[in-house]
Amino acid sequence: MAAQRGVLFQEKVSRLLSKQHGRPVLKPNKPLVLKDEVANRRVKRGGASCVTEISVLMACWKQNSFVESVCSAEMKAFYSCVDEAQAAKKNTSELSGVQGERLPPKQATLLLKRFPNLRTEI
Amino acid sequence: MAASISGLLKPWTPRVFLVRWSRYNPYYLEPEVRKEAYIKPEAELSAEEKEQRELKSLRPIKAATNDVTSSVFNDPVISKFVGMMMLDGNKILANEIIAKTLENIKRKQVDKYHKAPEGTKEEIECNPYAIFHQALENCKPVVGLASIQKGGKFYQVPIPLSDDRRRHLAMKWIITECRESKHRRTLMYEKLSQELLAAFVREGNVIKKKLAMHKMAEANRAYAHYRWA
């Protein structure tokens, strides 16, 4: 079915280019061939992590006029939260190769470069 | 005299040759220079460390740079500080400044030690490396500010910083402080030793700068939700 659709599309393109019925609709200056790469999409960053820890730490600072030695427990909690968040991000970024049943753009480009599109007929 | 004249006639060749490239295949592993990593007997290794050793026996390893040594005096933090202080590639001068700084710190602390009354002698820290590390720790900020754009405006949002970033900020603040705000005739090592000793007891301009950063973050804590990841 995909092959049929491809053939029909090529016929439509050749009709648009032909000069048999008056002026051609398309006058391309470059060959009508797709590029061997995909545009990079901007990675949408996820939600804010460790917000509660930050607010707790800042409340402690505000109370004790920014003396560090008093807030050591909150600081430790904050650092452990940050470490966990980083580890979680690392794990998810390794696994999220498939983003919504779609290949990530870098891998798509790699595959397209390995099997490039034909640009000339010979 | 004949030897020196004939020495001048020879073409100049450098004494140290660079063996390490700067762009390696990601397949190459980093070299482990510390002796402690190799002294451990087989029984004490955890499963991960055993895996690491297996991997190291199979993969190629990058050449070590000229800065790292396996001696007891090699300190990666001090090497990083020296690199940050270096100007125009003059690492010899940067190294000398740091050496003089540590010597200066030691002199001041030993002086304090001998003048202190009997009870307080044990509390005085004389090891300049310990003082350097503690001062650096005291200067590291806990949270940093990032400029994030939302709805056309830029907000200063408090974010957690990575360890490397915190260390970099602390070192940069110390160096900028010592370069810019000192008396015209004070040499760099003198000013550095003063700042490090002040940071050791949580005083001085670098600590003030860190507290200013914390205060800004605290003032903008409402924007913490604007941080994506």
XYZ file of C-alpha atoms in Angstrom:
351
model
C 0.000 0.000 0.000
C 2.863 2.338 0.843
C 4.487 1.502 -2.505
C 1.216 2.355 -4.292
C 0.999 5.679 -2.468
C 4.622 6.428 -3.450
C 3.949 5.742 -7.123
C 0.813 7.895 -7.125
C 2.729 10.728 -5.497
C 5.532 10.547 -8.055
C 2.940 10.699 -10.837
C 1.361 13.777 -9.274
C 4.775 15.461 -9.017
C 5.569 14.733 -12.660
C 2.181 16.245 -13.635
C 3.008 19.425 -11.694
C 6.366 19.685 -13.467
C 5.205 18.878 -16.987
C 4.868 21.578 -19.637
C 2.266 19.741 -21.691
C -0.777 21.569 -20.347
C 0.386 25.162 -20.358
C 2.806 26.526 -17.782
C 4.247 24.069 -15.221
C 3.016 24.615 -11.651
C 6.444 23.965 -10.109
C 9.782 25.254 -11.405
C 12.285 23.864 -8.898
C 15.904 25.031 -9.035
C 17.112 22.027 -6.962
C 16.143 18.347 -7.374
C 13.010 17.415 -5.396
C 14.804 14.983 -3.055
C 14.529 14.801 0.756
C 17.617 15.553 2.875
C 19.445 12.791 4.743
C 18.890 14.469 8.101
C 16.145 15.501 10.516
C 15.909 18.845 12.339
C 16.822 18.793 16.063
C 13.878 19.417 18.347
C 14.335 21.465 21.509
C 14.248 19.229 24.590
C 11.374 20.341 26.840
C 12.738 20.339 30.391
C 10.584 18.604 32.976
C 9.125 19.966 36.223
C 11.111 21.556 38.994
C 12.558 19.073 41.509
C 13.565 19.585 45.153
C 11.418 22.716 45.503
C 10.280 21.760 49.029
C 13.870 21.174 50.119
C 14.915 24.586 48.812
C 12.034 26.350 50.568
C 12.750 24.545 53.850
C 16.425 25.492 53.613
C 15.598 29.110 52.857
C 13.150 29.312 55.751
C 15.925 28.042 58.024
C 18.306 30.665 56.623
C 15.784 33.432 57.118
C 15.218 32.459 60.731
C 18.908 32.177 61.620
C 20.134 35.177 59.578
C 22.075 32.996 57.101
C 24.356 31.312 59.634
C 25.329 28.012 57.999
C 26.267 25.869 60.987
C 22.718 25.902 62.364
C 21.051 24.681 59.145
C 23.310 21.666 58.548
C 20.445 19.124 58.735
C 18.396 20.959 56.090
C 21.502 21.302 53.887
C 22.163 17.552 54.094
C 18.543 16.828 53.163
C 18.837 19.252 50.226
C 22.049 17.644 48.933
C 20.598 14.142 49.182
C 17.476 15.314 47.304
C 19.684 16.839 44.574
C 21.684 13.611 44.226
C 18.512 11.552 43.928
C 17.078 13.926 41.344
C 20.262 13.735 39.271
C 20.348 9.936 39.448
C 16.670 9.760 38.459
C 17.280 12.121 35.532
C 20.210 10.001 34.363
C 18.123 6.836 34.496
C 15.161 8.314 32.651
C 17.307 9.949 29.961
C 18.905 6.569 29.236
C 15.534 4.863 28.917
C 13.607 7.600 27.080
C 15.078 6.717 23.698
C 11.514 6.368 22.376
C 9.746 9.720 22.801
C 6.081 9.092 22.071
C 6.646 6.224 19.550
C 9.117 8.388 17.682
C 12.865 8.075 17.239
C 14.968 10.859 18.792
C 16.261 13.182 16.021
C 19.926 12.217 16.488
C 19.229 8.529 15.946
C 16.962 9.282 12.994
C 19.760 11.301 11.358
C 22.239 8.488 11.983
C 19.999 5.934 10.278
C 19.252 8.235 7.343
C 22.965 8.880 6.790
C 23.609 5.151 6.694
C 20.922 4.581 4.075
C 20.965 7.804 2.075
C 18.366 8.988 -0.432
C 19.184 8.666 -4.156
C 19.883 12.027 -5.653
C 20.773 11.093 -9.251
C 19.329 8.448 -11.495
C 22.623 6.784 -12.421
C 83.643 26.704 27.192
C 83.843 24.644 24.030
C 80.856 22.590 25.202
C 78.660 25.670 25.737
C 79.516 27.165 22.310
C 78.785 23.909 20.507
C 75.562 23.705 22.581
C 74.453 27.010 21.071
C 75.053 25.714 17.541
C 72.701 22.721 17.966
C 69.054 23.171 16.869
C 66.738 23.715 19.837
C 64.606 20.678 20.755
C 62.130 20.750 23.655
C 62.949 18.653 26.702
C 59.359 17.612 27.308
C 57.427 15.961 24.467
C 53.630 15.840 24.444
C 52.359 12.286 24.175
C 48.729 12.850 25.019
C 46.261 13.950 22.383
C 43.426 16.227 23.389
C 40.707 14.404 21.403
C 40.338 10.761 22.231
C 37.745 8.239 21.085
C 35.108 7.983 23.854
C 36.110 4.308 24.037
C 39.280 5.278 25.936
C 39.156 5.249 29.746
C 40.612 7.791 32.165
C 43.893 6.769 33.883
C 43.866 6.031 37.625
C 46.977 7.607 39.112
C 46.483 7.194 42.855
C 48.424 4.399 44.527
C 45.600 3.683 47.013
C 43.403 2.352 44.231
C 45.924 -0.421 43.440
C 46.988 -1.390 46.955
C 43.586 -2.843 47.870
C 43.728 -6.669 47.972
C 41.342 -8.754 45.870
C 39.050 -9.700 48.737
C 38.149 -6.112 49.637
C 36.893 -5.152 46.196
C 33.132 -4.785 45.765
C 31.370 -6.171 42.687
C 31.456 -2.803 40.886
C 35.163 -2.375 41.479
C 35.824 -5.864 40.153
C 33.835 -4.984 37.044
C 35.848 -1.788 36.682
C 39.101 -3.732 36.816
C 37.839 -6.178 34.196
C 36.903 -3.286 31.954
C 40.301 -1.645 32.430
C 42.123 -4.797 31.378
C 40.214 -4.824 28.070
C 39.873 -1.195 27.033
C 42.612 1.249 25.977
C 43.446 4.015 28.456
C 44.305 7.661 27.769
C 47.820 8.893 28.540
C 48.071 10.802 31.820
C 48.694 14.568 31.584
C 51.930 16.073 32.805
C 50.150 17.643 35.786
C 49.038 14.458 37.544
C 51.515 12.349 39.519
C 51.097 9.398 41.823
C 53.028 11.118 44.622
C 51.467 11.954 47.999
C 51.757 15.654 47.224
C 49.520 15.525 44.165
C 46.230 17.263 44.993
C 43.645 17.569 42.183
C 41.880 20.490 43.907
C 45.118 22.486 44.184
C 45.987 21.617 40.567
C 42.617 22.957 39.467
C 43.181 26.131 41.482
C 46.619 26.597 39.931
C 45.135 26.156 36.463
C 42.470 28.759 37.196
C 45.012 31.243 38.484
C 47.347 30.791 35.520
C 47.642 33.653 33.030
C 49.016 33.353 29.466
C 50.049 29.760 30.104
C 52.570 30.655 32.814
C 51.919 27.656 35.036
C 55.382 27.875 36.638
C 54.512 31.281 38.071
C 51.070 30.126 39.227
C 52.635 27.115 40.958
C 55.196 29.324 42.680
C 52.489 31.677 43.904
C 50.503 28.805 45.388
C 53.624 27.350 47.008
C 54.436 30.709 48.577
C 50.815 31.069 49.704
C 50.850 27.708 51.482
C 54.196 28.496 53.074
C 52.869 31.859 54.212
C 49.779 30.245 55.728
C 51.968 27.757 57.561
C 54.209 30.487 58.906
C 51.293 32.527 60.228
C 49.646 29.521 61.832
C 52.885 28.299 63.467
C 53.453 31.818 64.751
C 49.948 31.775 66.258
C 50.613 28.323 67.688
C 53.729 29.395 69.541
C 52.095 32.529 70.882
C 48.907 30.806 72.021
C 48.328 29.869 75.683
C 48.687 26.180 76.624
C 44.990 25.295 76.563
C 44.240 26.516 73.033
C 47.327 25.078 71.287
C 45.597 21.937 69.978
C 42.800 23.870 68.257
C 45.112 25.787 65.926
C 45.254 24.121 62.501
C 48.772 24.219 61.072
C 48.377 22.094 57.956
C 48.051 24.584 55.032
C 46.360 21.999 52.791
C 43.669 21.381 55.414
C 43.170 25.130 55.738
C 42.908 25.496 51.955
C 40.308 22.738 51.659
C 38.242 23.984 54.582
C 38.368 27.574 53.307
C 37.231 26.412 49.874
C 34.368 24.456 51.447
C 33.313 27.518 53.405
C 33.272 29.605 50.221
C 31.140 27.215 48.157
C 27.570 28.471 47.607
C 24.719 26.012 48.257
C 22.232 27.326 45.695
C 22.854 29.391 42.597
C 20.756 31.709 40.466
C 19.798 31.010 36.854
C 18.322 33.535 34.449
C 15.165 31.871 33.098
C 12.860 33.453 30.554
C 9.136 33.181 31.200
C 6.449 35.223 29.469
C 8.903 37.646 27.910
C 10.652 38.576 31.165
C 13.848 37.177 32.658
C 13.653 36.012 36.269
C 16.534 35.079 38.585
C 15.527 31.607 39.752
C 17.271 29.728 42.605
C 18.545 26.355 41.408
C 20.680 23.602 42.966
C 24.242 23.584 41.634
C 26.448 20.618 40.791
C 29.580 20.017 42.891
C 31.895 21.024 40.068
C 30.019 24.273 39.511
C 30.127 25.129 43.208
C 33.846 24.461 43.422
C 34.446 26.526 40.289
C 32.450 29.469 41.687
C 34.302 29.358 45.022
C 37.721 29.309 43.326
C 36.749 32.048 40.872
C 35.484 34.302 43.646
C 38.678 33.835 45.667
C 40.899 34.617 42.680
C 38.898 37.657 41.512
C 38.769 39.008 45.053
C 42.527 38.670 45.471
C 43.285 40.200 42.089
C 41.036 43.208 42.318
C 40.585 44.444 45.856
C 44.027 44.548 47.403
C 46.451 47.297 48.271
C 48.636 48.379 45.367
C 51.838 46.937 46.816
C 50.516 43.631 48.233
C 51.736 40.601 46.331
C 49.280 37.943 45.230
C 50.480 35.230 47.613
C 50.172 37.579 50.598
C 46.626 38.567 49.682
C 45.679 34.939 48.942
C 46.927 33.751 52.322
C 44.962 36.514 54.048
C 41.750 35.600 52.194
C 42.158 31.868 52.810
C 42.780 32.344 56.519
C 39.750 34.656 56.715
C 37.574 32.152 54.831
C 38.768 29.433 57.201
C 37.070 31.279 60.086
C 34.122 32.358 57.877
C 35.061 36.016 57.569
C 36.255 38.107 54.663
C 34.925 39.361 51.335
C 34.496 35.987 49.630
C 32.222 34.735 52.403
C 30.299 38.015 52.111
C 29.863 37.377 48.388
C 28.582 33.865 49.057
C 26.104 35.194 51.629
C 24.960 37.849 49.125
C 24.240 35.064 46.626
C 22.291 33.142 49.273
C 20.307 36.265 50.186
C 19.409 36.905 46.528
C 18.271 33.295 46.201
C 16.205 33.626 49.361
C 14.628 36.845 48.083
C 13.658 35.126 44.814
C 12.473 31.879 46.383
C 8.964 32.418 45.010
C 10.284 31.841 41.476
C 11.649 28.384 42.299
C 8.708 26.814 40.467
C 9.865 28.379 37.194
C 12.739 25.957 36.992
C 12.239 23.251 34.408
C 14.186 20.169 35.572
